[in-house]
Coordinates of C-alpha atoms in Angstrom, one line a residue:
R4 CA 35.9 -0.4 -9.4
K5 CA 33.9 1.3 -6.6
A6 CA 35.1 1.8 -3.0
S7 CA 34.3 -1.0 -0.6
N8 CA 31.7 1.1 1.3
D9 CA 29.7 1.9 -1.8
T10 CA 26.4 0.0 -2.5
T11 CA 27.0 -0.4 -6.2
V12 CA 29.5 -3.1 -7.4
V13 CA 29.9 -3.9 -11.1
A14 CA 31.3 -7.0 -12.7
K15 CA 34.8 -6.7 -14.2
D16 CA 35.2 -5.5 -17.8
S17 CA 31.6 -4.4 -18.0
P18 CA 30.8 -1.2 -19.9
Q19 CA 29.8 1.5 -17.5
E20 CA 28.0 4.8 -17.6
N21 CA 28.2 7.0 -14.5
G22 CA 29.1 4.0 -12.5
V23 CA 26.1 1.9 -13.7
Q24 CA 26.4 -0.9 -16.2
T25 CA 24.8 -0.3 -19.6
N26 CA 24.6 -3.9 -20.9
Q27 CA 23.2 -5.6 -17.9
Y28 CA 21.9 -5.0 -14.4
S29 CA 24.6 -3.8 -12.0
A30 CA 25.3 -5.9 -9.0
I31 CA 24.5 -4.4 -5.6
S32 CA 26.4 -5.7 -2.7
P33 CA 25.2 -5.1 0.8
P34 CA 26.7 -2.0 2.5
S35 CA 28.9 -2.8 5.5
S36 CA 26.5 -1.2 7.9
P37 CA 23.7 1.4 7.9
V38 CA 26.1 4.0 9.4
A39 CA 28.3 3.8 6.3
Q40 CA 25.4 4.9 4.0
D41 CA 25.1 8.6 3.1
E42 CA 21.5 9.4 4.1
P43 CA 21.7 13.0 5.6
F44 CA 18.4 14.1 4.1
S45 CA 16.2 11.2 5.1
T46 CA 13.4 11.7 7.7
Y47 CA 12.6 8.2 8.8
F48 CA 16.2 6.9 9.0
E49 CA 17.9 9.6 11.1
D50 CA 17.4 7.3 14.1
K51 CA 18.4 3.6 13.7
V52 CA 16.9 1.0 16.0
S53 CA 19.6 -1.3 17.4
I54 CA 19.0 -5.0 17.5
P55 CA 19.8 -7.0 20.7
D56 CA 23.0 -9.1 20.5
N57 CA 23.9 -12.4 22.1
V58 CA 20.5 -13.9 21.8
S59 CA 21.1 -17.5 20.9
Q60 CA 17.5 -18.8 20.7
V61 CA 15.9 -19.8 17.5
F62 CA 13.2 -17.2 18.3
S63 CA 13.5 -14.2 20.5
F64 CA 10.7 -11.9 21.5
R65 CA 13.3 -9.2 22.3
K66 CA 14.5 -9.3 18.7
L67 CA 11.0 -9.5 17.3
W68 CA 10.1 -6.4 19.4
A69 CA 13.2 -4.6 18.0
F70 CA 12.1 -5.4 14.4
T71 CA 8.4 -4.4 15.2
G72 CA 7.3 -1.2 13.5
P73 CA 7.8 -1.1 9.8
G74 CA 5.2 -3.9 9.2
F75 CA 2.6 -2.1 11.1
L76 CA 3.2 1.2 9.3
M77 CA 3.0 -0.8 6.0
S78 CA -0.3 -2.5 7.2
I79 CA -1.9 1.0 7.4
A80 CA -2.4 0.8 3.7
Y81 CA -4.7 -2.2 4.2
L82 CA -6.8 0.0 6.5
D83 CA -7.2 3.2 4.6
P84 CA -10.6 4.8 3.9
G85 CA -10.6 3.2 0.4
N86 CA -10.4 -0.3 1.9
I87 CA -13.0 0.5 4.6
E88 CA -15.4 1.7 1.8
S89 CA -14.7 -1.4 -0.2
D90 CA -15.4 -3.5 3.0
L91 CA -18.7 -1.9 3.8
Q92 CA -19.9 -2.1 0.1
S93 CA -18.9 -5.8 0.1
G94 CA -21.0 -6.5 3.1
A95 CA -24.0 -4.5 1.9
K96 CA -24.0 -6.0 -1.6
A97 CA -22.8 -9.6 -1.1
G98 CA -23.2 -10.3 2.7
F99 CA -20.6 -12.6 4.0
K100 CA -20.0 -14.3 0.6
L101 CA -16.8 -12.4 -0.4
L102 CA -14.8 -12.7 2.8
W103 CA -12.7 -15.4 1.2
I104 CA -11.7 -12.9 -1.5
L105 CA -10.6 -10.5 1.3
L106 CA -8.6 -13.3 3.0
G107 CA -6.9 -14.4 -0.3
A108 CA -6.1 -10.8 -1.2
T109 CA -4.5 -10.2 2.2
I110 CA -2.4 -13.4 1.9
I111 CA -1.2 -12.3 -1.6
G112 CA -0.4 -8.9 -0.2
L113 CA 1.7 -10.5 2.5
L114 CA 3.7 -12.5 0.0
L115 CA 4.3 -9.3 -2.1
Q116 CA 5.3 -7.3 1.0
R117 CA 7.8 -10.1 1.9
L118 CA 9.5 -9.5 -1.4
A119 CA 9.6 -5.7 -0.8
A120 CA 11.1 -6.2 2.7
R121 CA 13.7 -8.6 1.5
L122 CA 14.9 -6.1 -1.2
G123 CA 15.4 -3.4 1.4
V124 CA 17.1 -5.7 3.9
V125 CA 19.5 -7.3 1.5
T126 CA 20.5 -4.3 -0.6
G127 CA 20.2 -1.5 1.9
M128 CA 18.2 0.4 -0.8
H129 CA 14.5 0.7 -1.3
L130 CA 12.7 -0.1 -4.5
A131 CA 12.7 3.4 -5.9
E132 CA 16.5 3.7 -5.5
V133 CA 17.0 0.3 -7.2
C134 CA 14.8 1.3 -10.1
N135 CA 16.7 4.6 -10.4
R136 CA 20.0 2.6 -10.7
Q137 CA 18.8 -0.2 -12.9
Y138 CA 16.3 1.3 -15.5
P139 CA 17.3 3.6 -18.3
T140 CA 16.3 7.3 -18.0
V141 CA 13.1 7.3 -20.0
P142 CA 11.5 4.2 -18.5
R143 CA 12.6 5.4 -15.1
V144 CA 10.8 8.8 -15.5
I145 CA 7.7 7.1 -16.8
L146 CA 7.8 4.7 -13.8
W147 CA 8.1 7.5 -11.4
L148 CA 5.2 9.4 -12.9
M149 CA 3.0 6.3 -12.7
V150 CA 3.8 5.7 -9.1
E151 CA 3.2 9.3 -8.3
L152 CA -0.3 9.0 -9.8
A153 CA -1.0 6.0 -7.6
I154 CA 0.1 7.9 -4.5
I155 CA -2.1 10.9 -5.5
G156 CA -5.1 8.7 -6.0
S157 CA -4.6 7.0 -2.7
D158 CA -3.9 10.2 -0.9
M159 CA -7.1 11.8 -2.2
Q160 CA -9.1 8.9 -0.8
E161 CA -7.4 9.2 2.6
V162 CA -7.7 12.9 2.9
I163 CA -11.4 12.9 1.8
G164 CA -12.0 10.1 4.3
C165 CA -10.6 12.3 7.1
A166 CA -12.7 15.2 5.9
I167 CA -15.9 13.0 5.9
A168 CA -15.1 11.8 9.4
L169 CA -14.7 15.4 10.6
N170 CA -18.0 16.3 8.9
L171 CA -19.8 13.5 10.7
L172 CA -18.2 14.3 14.1
S173 CA -19.2 17.9 13.8
M174 CA -22.8 17.1 12.6
G175 CA -22.1 18.8 9.3
S176 CA -20.6 22.0 10.8
I177 CA -17.2 21.3 9.2
P178 CA -17.6 21.3 5.4
L179 CA -15.6 18.9 3.2
W180 CA -13.0 21.5 2.2
G181 CA -12.6 22.6 5.8
G182 CA -11.9 19.0 6.8
V183 CA -9.3 18.8 4.0
L184 CA -7.5 21.9 5.3
I185 CA -7.5 20.5 8.9
T186 CA -6.1 17.2 7.6
I187 CA -3.3 19.0 5.8
T188 CA -2.4 20.9 8.9
D189 CA -2.4 18.1 11.4
T190 CA -0.6 15.8 9.0
F191 CA 2.3 18.3 8.8
V192 CA 2.4 18.3 12.6
F193 CA 2.3 14.5 13.0
L194 CA 4.9 13.9 10.4
F195 CA 7.5 15.7 12.5
L196 CA 7.0 13.3 15.4
D197 CA 10.0 11.4 14.1
K198 CA 12.1 14.3 15.5
Y199 CA 11.3 12.8 19.0
G200 CA 12.5 9.4 18.0
L201 CA 11.6 6.7 15.6
R202 CA 10.0 4.4 18.2
K203 CA 7.7 7.2 19.4
L204 CA 6.5 7.7 15.8
E205 CA 5.9 4.0 15.4
A206 CA 4.1 4.0 18.8
F207 CA 1.8 6.7 17.5
F208 CA 0.9 4.6 14.5
G209 CA 0.3 1.7 16.8
F210 CA -2.1 3.9 18.8
L211 CA -4.1 4.8 15.6
I212 CA -4.4 1.1 14.7
T213 CA -5.7 0.4 18.2
V214 CA -8.3 3.2 17.8
M215 CA -9.4 1.6 14.6
A216 CA -9.6 -1.9 16.2
L217 CA -11.6 -0.6 19.1
S218 CA -14.0 1.6 17.0
F219 CA -14.8 -1.0 14.4
G220 CA -14.7 -3.8 17.0
Y221 CA -17.4 -1.9 19.0
E222 CA -19.6 -1.9 15.9
Y223 CA -19.0 -5.6 15.5
V224 CA -20.0 -6.4 19.0
L225 CA -23.0 -4.1 18.7
V226 CA -24.4 -5.7 15.6
K227 CA -23.6 -9.4 16.7
P228 CA -22.9 -10.9 13.2
N229 CA -23.8 -14.6 12.5
Q230 CA -20.5 -16.3 13.3
G231 CA -21.4 -19.4 11.3
E232 CA -22.1 -17.4 8.1
L233 CA -19.0 -15.4 8.7
L234 CA -16.7 -18.5 8.9
K235 CA -18.5 -20.0 5.9
G236 CA -17.9 -16.9 3.9
M237 CA -14.3 -16.7 4.9
F238 CA -13.2 -20.3 4.2
V239 CA -15.6 -21.5 1.5
P240 CA -14.5 -20.1 -1.9
Y241 CA -17.9 -19.9 -3.4
C242 CA -20.5 -17.2 -4.0
A243 CA -24.0 -18.5 -4.3
D244 CA -26.5 -16.5 -6.4
C245 CA -23.9 -13.9 -7.2
G246 CA -24.1 -11.7 -10.3
P247 CA -22.2 -8.9 -12.0
V248 CA -22.6 -6.6 -9.0
Q249 CA -20.9 -9.1 -6.7
L250 CA -18.3 -9.9 -9.3
E251 CA -17.3 -6.2 -9.6
Q252 CA -17.2 -5.9 -5.8
A253 CA -14.9 -8.9 -5.6
V254 CA -12.6 -7.3 -8.1
G255 CA -12.8 -4.1 -6.2
I256 CA -11.7 -5.8 -3.0
V257 CA -8.4 -7.0 -4.6
G258 CA -7.8 -3.6 -6.1
A259 CA -8.3 -1.9 -2.7
V260 CA -6.1 -4.3 -0.7
I261 CA -3.1 -4.5 -2.9
M262 CA -1.7 -1.0 -3.4
P263 CA 1.3 -0.2 -5.6
H264 CA 2.9 2.6 -3.5
N265 CA 2.8 0.2 -0.4
I266 CA 5.5 -2.0 -2.1
Y267 CA 7.8 1.0 -2.4
L268 CA 7.0 2.1 1.2
H269 CA 7.7 -1.2 2.9
S270 CA 11.1 -1.7 1.1
A271 CA 12.1 1.7 2.6
L272 CA 10.8 1.3 6.1
V273 CA 12.9 -1.9 6.8
K274 CA 16.1 0.2 6.4
S275 CA 15.4 1.7 9.8
R276 CA 17.0 -1.2 11.7
D277 CA 20.7 -1.4 12.5
I278 CA 21.7 -4.4 10.4
D279 CA 25.2 -5.3 9.3
R280 CA 24.5 -6.3 5.7
K281 CA 27.9 -7.8 5.3
N282 CA 26.9 -10.4 7.8
K283 CA 24.8 -13.0 6.1
N284 CA 23.3 -14.4 9.3
E285 CA 22.1 -11.0 10.4
V286 CA 20.5 -10.4 7.0
K287 CA 18.8 -13.8 7.2
E288 CA 17.6 -13.1 10.7
A289 CA 16.2 -9.7 9.7
N290 CA 14.3 -11.3 6.9
K291 CA 12.8 -13.9 9.3
Y292 CA 11.7 -11.4 11.9
Y293 CA 10.3 -8.9 9.4
F294 CA 8.2 -11.6 7.8
I295 CA 6.8 -12.6 11.3
E296 CA 6.1 -9.0 12.1
S297 CA 4.4 -8.4 8.7
T298 CA 2.3 -11.5 9.2
V299 CA 1.1 -10.3 12.6
A300 CA 0.4 -6.8 11.4
L301 CA -1.6 -8.0 8.3
F302 CA -3.5 -10.4 10.5
I303 CA -4.6 -7.5 12.7
S304 CA -5.5 -5.4 9.7
F305 CA -7.5 -8.4 8.2
L306 CA -9.5 -8.7 11.5
I307 CA -10.4 -5.0 11.4
N308 CA -11.5 -5.3 7.7
V309 CA -13.6 -8.4 8.7
F310 CA -15.3 -6.3 11.5
V311 CA -16.4 -3.8 8.9
V312 CA -17.6 -6.4 6.3
A313 CA -19.5 -8.4 9.0
V314 CA -21.3 -5.3 10.4
F315 CA -22.7 -4.3 7.0
A316 CA -23.3 -7.9 5.9
Q317 CA -25.4 -8.6 9.0
A318 CA -27.3 -5.3 9.4
F319 CA -27.6 -3.9 5.8
F320 CA -27.4 -6.8 3.3
N321 CA -30.4 -6.6 0.9
R322 CA -31.8 -3.5 2.6
T323 CA -33.8 -1.1 0.5
N324 CA -33.7 2.7 0.4
I325 CA -37.3 2.9 1.6
E326 CA -36.4 0.8 4.7
M327 CA -33.5 3.1 5.5
N328 CA -35.7 6.2 4.9
S329 CA -38.3 4.9 7.3
Q330 CA -35.8 4.0 10.0
C331 CA -33.9 7.3 9.8
N332 CA -37.2 9.2 9.8
A333 CA -38.4 7.3 12.9
T334 CA -35.2 8.2 14.8
G335 CA -35.3 11.8 13.8
S336 CA -32.1 11.7 11.7
P337 CA -31.3 14.9 9.7
H338 CA -30.0 12.7 6.9
T339 CA -33.3 11.0 5.9
S340 CA -33.2 12.7 2.5
L341 CA -30.1 10.6 1.6
F342 CA -32.4 7.6 1.0
P343 CA -35.0 8.1 -1.7
L344 CA -38.4 6.5 -1.4
N345 CA -37.9 3.5 -3.7
N346 CA -37.3 -0.2 -3.4
N347 CA -33.8 -0.1 -4.9
T348 CA -31.1 -1.9 -3.0
L349 CA -29.2 0.3 -0.5
E350 CA -25.9 1.7 -1.7
V351 CA -23.5 2.9 1.0
D352 CA -20.2 4.7 1.2
I353 CA -18.2 5.9 4.1
Y354 CA -20.5 8.8 4.8
K355 CA -23.8 6.9 4.3
G356 CA -22.3 4.0 6.3
G357 CA -22.0 6.2 9.4
V358 CA -25.5 7.6 8.8
V359 CA -27.2 4.2 8.6
L360 CA -25.3 3.0 11.7
G361 CA -26.6 6.0 13.6
C362 CA -30.2 5.4 12.4
F363 CA -30.2 1.8 13.4
F364 CA -28.0 1.8 16.5
G365 CA -28.0 5.3 17.9
P366 CA -25.7 8.4 17.7
A367 CA -22.9 6.6 19.6
A368 CA -22.5 4.1 16.7
L369 CA -22.2 7.0 14.2
Y370 CA -19.6 8.9 16.3
I371 CA -17.5 5.8 17.0
W372 CA -17.6 4.9 13.3
A373 CA -16.4 8.4 12.5
I374 CA -13.6 8.2 15.0
G375 CA -12.4 4.9 13.3
I376 CA -12.6 6.5 9.9
L377 CA -10.6 9.5 11.1
A378 CA -7.9 7.3 12.6
A379 CA -7.8 5.3 9.3
G380 CA -7.6 8.4 7.2
Q381 CA -5.0 10.2 9.3
S382 CA -2.6 7.3 9.6
S383 CA -2.8 6.4 5.9
T384 CA -2.3 10.0 5.0
M385 CA 0.9 10.1 6.9
T386 CA 2.3 6.8 5.5
G387 CA 1.2 8.0 2.0
T388 CA 3.3 11.1 2.5
Y389 CA 6.3 8.9 3.5
S390 CA 5.7 6.9 0.3
G391 CA 5.8 10.1 -1.7
Q392 CA 9.0 11.2 -0.1
F393 CA 10.8 7.8 -0.7
V394 CA 9.6 7.6 -4.3
M395 CA 10.7 11.1 -5.1
E396 CA 14.0 10.8 -3.4
G397 CA 14.7 7.4 -5.0
F398 CA 13.7 8.1 -8.6
L399 CA 14.9 11.7 -8.7
N400 CA 17.8 11.5 -6.3
L401 CA 16.6 14.6 -4.5
R402 CA 18.7 16.3 -1.9
W403 CA 16.4 18.8 -0.4
S404 CA 15.6 19.8 3.1
R405 CA 13.1 17.7 5.0
F406 CA 10.5 20.5 5.1
A407 CA 10.8 21.2 1.4
R408 CA 10.3 17.5 0.5
V409 CA 7.3 17.2 2.8
L410 CA 5.8 20.4 1.4
L411 CA 6.3 19.3 -2.2
T412 CA 5.0 15.8 -1.6
R413 CA 1.9 17.0 0.2
S414 CA 1.2 19.7 -2.4
I415 CA 1.2 17.3 -5.3
A416 CA -1.5 15.2 -3.6
I417 CA -3.4 17.8 -1.7
T418 CA -4.1 20.3 -4.6
P419 CA -6.4 18.0 -6.6
T420 CA -8.0 16.8 -3.3
L421 CA -8.8 20.3 -2.3
L422 CA -10.4 21.1 -5.7
V423 CA -12.6 18.0 -5.4
A424 CA -13.6 19.0 -1.9
I425 CA -14.6 22.5 -3.0
F426 CA -16.7 21.5 -6.0
Q427 CA -18.2 18.2 -4.6
D428 CA -20.6 17.8 -1.6
V429 CA -20.0 15.2 1.0
E430 CA -23.0 13.0 -0.1
H431 CA -21.8 12.4 -3.7
L432 CA -18.2 11.1 -3.6
T433 CA -18.8 7.4 -4.4
G434 CA -18.1 8.0 -8.1
M435 CA -14.9 9.7 -7.3
N436 CA -13.8 6.7 -5.1
D437 CA -14.5 4.3 -8.0
F438 CA -12.4 6.4 -10.3
L439 CA -9.5 6.5 -7.8
N440 CA -9.7 2.8 -7.4
V441 CA -9.4 2.3 -11.1
L442 CA -6.5 4.8 -11.2
Q443 CA -4.6 2.8 -8.6
S444 CA -5.4 -0.5 -10.2
M445 CA -3.8 0.7 -13.4
Q446 CA -0.6 1.5 -11.5
L447 CA -0.2 -2.0 -9.9
P448 CA 2.1 -3.5 -12.6
F449 CA 4.6 -0.6 -12.0
A450 CA 5.3 -1.9 -8.5
L451 CA 4.7 -5.6 -8.8
I452 CA 6.7 -6.3 -11.9
P453 CA 9.9 -4.4 -10.7
I454 CA 9.8 -6.0 -7.3
L455 CA 9.7 -9.5 -8.8
T456 CA 12.4 -8.6 -11.3
F457 CA 14.9 -7.3 -8.8
T458 CA 14.3 -9.9 -6.1
S459 CA 14.9 -12.6 -8.7
L460 CA 18.4 -11.4 -9.8
T461 CA 21.4 -12.8 -8.0
S462 CA 23.4 -9.8 -9.1
I463 CA 21.2 -7.8 -6.8
M464 CA 20.1 -10.2 -4.1
N465 CA 23.1 -12.5 -3.9
D466 CA 22.1 -15.8 -2.1
F467 CA 18.7 -14.2 -1.2
A468 CA 17.4 -14.1 -4.7
N469 CA 14.1 -15.8 -5.4
G470 CA 14.2 -19.5 -6.0
M471 CA 12.3 -21.2 -8.8
V472 CA 9.2 -21.7 -6.7
W473 CA 9.0 -18.1 -5.8
K474 CA 9.7 -17.0 -9.4
I475 CA 6.9 -19.1 -10.8
S476 CA 4.4 -18.4 -8.0
G477 CA 5.3 -14.7 -7.9
G478 CA 4.8 -14.5 -11.7
I479 CA 1.4 -16.2 -11.5
V480 CA 0.3 -14.1 -8.6
I481 CA 1.3 -10.9 -10.4
L482 CA -0.4 -12.0 -13.6
V483 CA -3.6 -12.9 -11.8
V484 CA -3.7 -9.6 -9.8
C485 CA -3.0 -7.5 -12.8
A486 CA -5.6 -9.4 -14.9
I487 CA -8.2 -8.9 -12.1
N488 CA -7.5 -5.2 -11.9
M489 CA -7.5 -4.7 -15.6
Y490 CA -11.0 -6.3 -15.6
F491 CA -12.0 -3.7 -13.0
V492 CA -10.7 -0.9 -15.3
V493 CA -12.6 -2.3 -18.3
V494 CA -15.8 -2.5 -16.4
Y495 CA -15.5 1.0 -15.2
V496 CA -14.6 2.5 -18.6
T497 CA -17.5 0.6 -20.4
A498 CA -19.9 1.9 -17.8
L499 CA -19.1 5.5 -18.8
N500 CA -21.1 5.1 -22.1
S501 CA -19.2 7.8 -24.0
V502 CA -17.6 7.4 -27.4
L503 CA -15.0 10.1 -26.5
F504 CA -14.0 8.2 -23.4
Y505 CA -13.8 4.9 -25.4
V506 CA -11.4 6.5 -28.0
F507 CA -9.3 8.1 -25.3
A508 CA -9.2 4.9 -23.3
A509 CA -8.1 2.9 -26.4
L510 CA -5.2 5.3 -27.2
L511 CA -4.1 5.3 -23.5
S512 CA -4.3 1.5 -23.4
V513 CA -1.9 1.1 -26.3
A514 CA 0.7 3.3 -24.7
Y515 CA 0.1 1.7 -21.3
L516 CA 0.4 -1.9 -22.6
C517 CA 3.6 -1.1 -24.5
F518 CA 5.3 0.1 -21.3
V519 CA 4.0 -2.8 -19.3
G520 CA 5.3 -5.1 -22.0
Y521 CA 8.7 -3.5 -21.7
L522 CA 8.8 -4.1 -17.9
V523 CA 7.5 -7.7 -18.5
W524 CA 10.3 -8.3 -21.0
H525 CA 12.9 -7.3 -18.4
C526 CA 11.2 -9.4 -15.8
L527 CA 11.1 -12.5 -17.9
V528 CA 14.8 -12.2 -18.6
A529 CA 15.4 -11.8 -14.9
L530 CA 13.3 -15.0 -14.3
G531 CA 15.6 -16.9 -16.6
V532 CA 13.9 -16.8 -20.0
S533 CA 17.2 -16.4 -21.7
C534 CA 15.8 -16.6 -25.3
L535 CA 14.4 -13.1 -24.8
D536 CA 17.7 -11.6 -23.7
F537 CA 18.5 -9.7 -26.9
G538 CA 20.0 -6.5 -25.8
S539 CA 18.4 -6.5 -22.4
R540 CA 20.2 -5.0 -19.4
V541 CA 18.7 -7.7 -17.1
S542 CA 20.9 -10.7 -17.5
N543 CA 22.7 -11.9 -14.4
P544 CA 26.4 -11.3 -14.6
P545 CA 28.7 -14.3 -14.5
A546 CA 30.4 -15.3 -11.3
V547 CA 32.9 -12.4 -11.3
F548 CA 31.2 -10.6 -8.5
I549 CA 34.6 -9.2 -7.4
E550 CA 36.1 -9.5 -4.0
E551 CA 33.2 -7.9 -2.1
Q552 CA 31.0 -10.9 -2.9
S553 CA 33.5 -13.4 -1.5
E554 CA 33.9 -11.3 1.6
Y555 CA 30.1 -11.2 2.0
D556 CA 29.8 -15.0 1.6
S557 CA 32.5 -15.5 4.3

């Protein structure tokens, strides 16, 4: 039996290997307090935010303010350059018709983030740490590699977004590779802001979100979108006269909004508050306030995304290249050559988006757009680095210095980004963005399935385990999201028109589906499908939770 301040508690008479059960998932009882945990190497958790005591109201703004921070850092992933590009393409290709998809994806994202936050609050460990304790070695290593791939893909989009913004702001003086190097440098600087206090770091992220809101809000006011069409597109789940292009864009919206590494990130960020996890009421209260905070944060991120969709839906839906060429030529833009003299429908990305805004609404619109993209890229790059640290620490149980971990995490993601920036010009990155979206879509099951698995187990979550409604709805949501994103992958691969790619994709798909099937098997057992429990480690232990559980309930 473990000491009472340890986070791992196993049922009596269960076979153990290095303190972890081998025939079923080990039980994790809440640590007595965050102070009791051994976290000497963490960056984000060196400073715990205290929660006000003696507040008897059902709802307290003081307590909500104390819990405010992690949800807004989490919401940055809903505002990264990949999302912004998906938004502007949605507006340019489908007008206002896909706003309801964006709303639905954000709501689904909120429900998944709720599960991530609850896991961190109840267990005192984030998702990567729980995976490290509960999965056998080989699946654990594969899971870590898949999540790292998702982080690299996301980070490449974010850093390239920053580099494009710097290129626009400098009128092309800063090349793409130069922008990448600048982003690497300033990210290192900003990441050490937490040395000056956790709340100051969170305030800095709040400032970046405010910059995004003001920048994209300015474009929204400038363009004056049709409010009736906007509301219709947001609340009427229908897409009149839509074809394959709009369908692919709808799938892309879901893939851009729900990101796998963000589940791991949020489960870690909530550990930053001083909660006594032996006190059931405090845990319940923390879950409540974190959910409120996440709702507010994602509502704000949703509004910012709507600003971008509405601007491009109103100003550039069904525009042709020749129209854009004529307009840019009339205003003396140096980027007129971006738009060939044909009647093809305009295709935009982050770079062209800024150019067309400048051509139609003046240089101020271009620069303000670039400032918003820079804020989006810089903030998401920082949170992506935190995700990489948490995932690496959790899966590999690293005990390195902070600088070494930041350096390793940044190097893994930055090296391929820098190579892309050197060999690609700034006008031709849309194909790379599509590839990165597909890469992240493929990694979604490796976050969504584990989070549903672990939050459904009473051996881990105690009284806070998912009920039947959450198990069923969570399973359906994950199935739908994964199916949508797999469709996106299939569409992308078939568009490559290469037999070699088809063969490679087929072989990769077999291995991929086998591993997903393994995770699904564990998840189904956790959800209560006992007929599948033949040799699984996932069964809930009987009611012999040892004395710690009764103490927790008291």
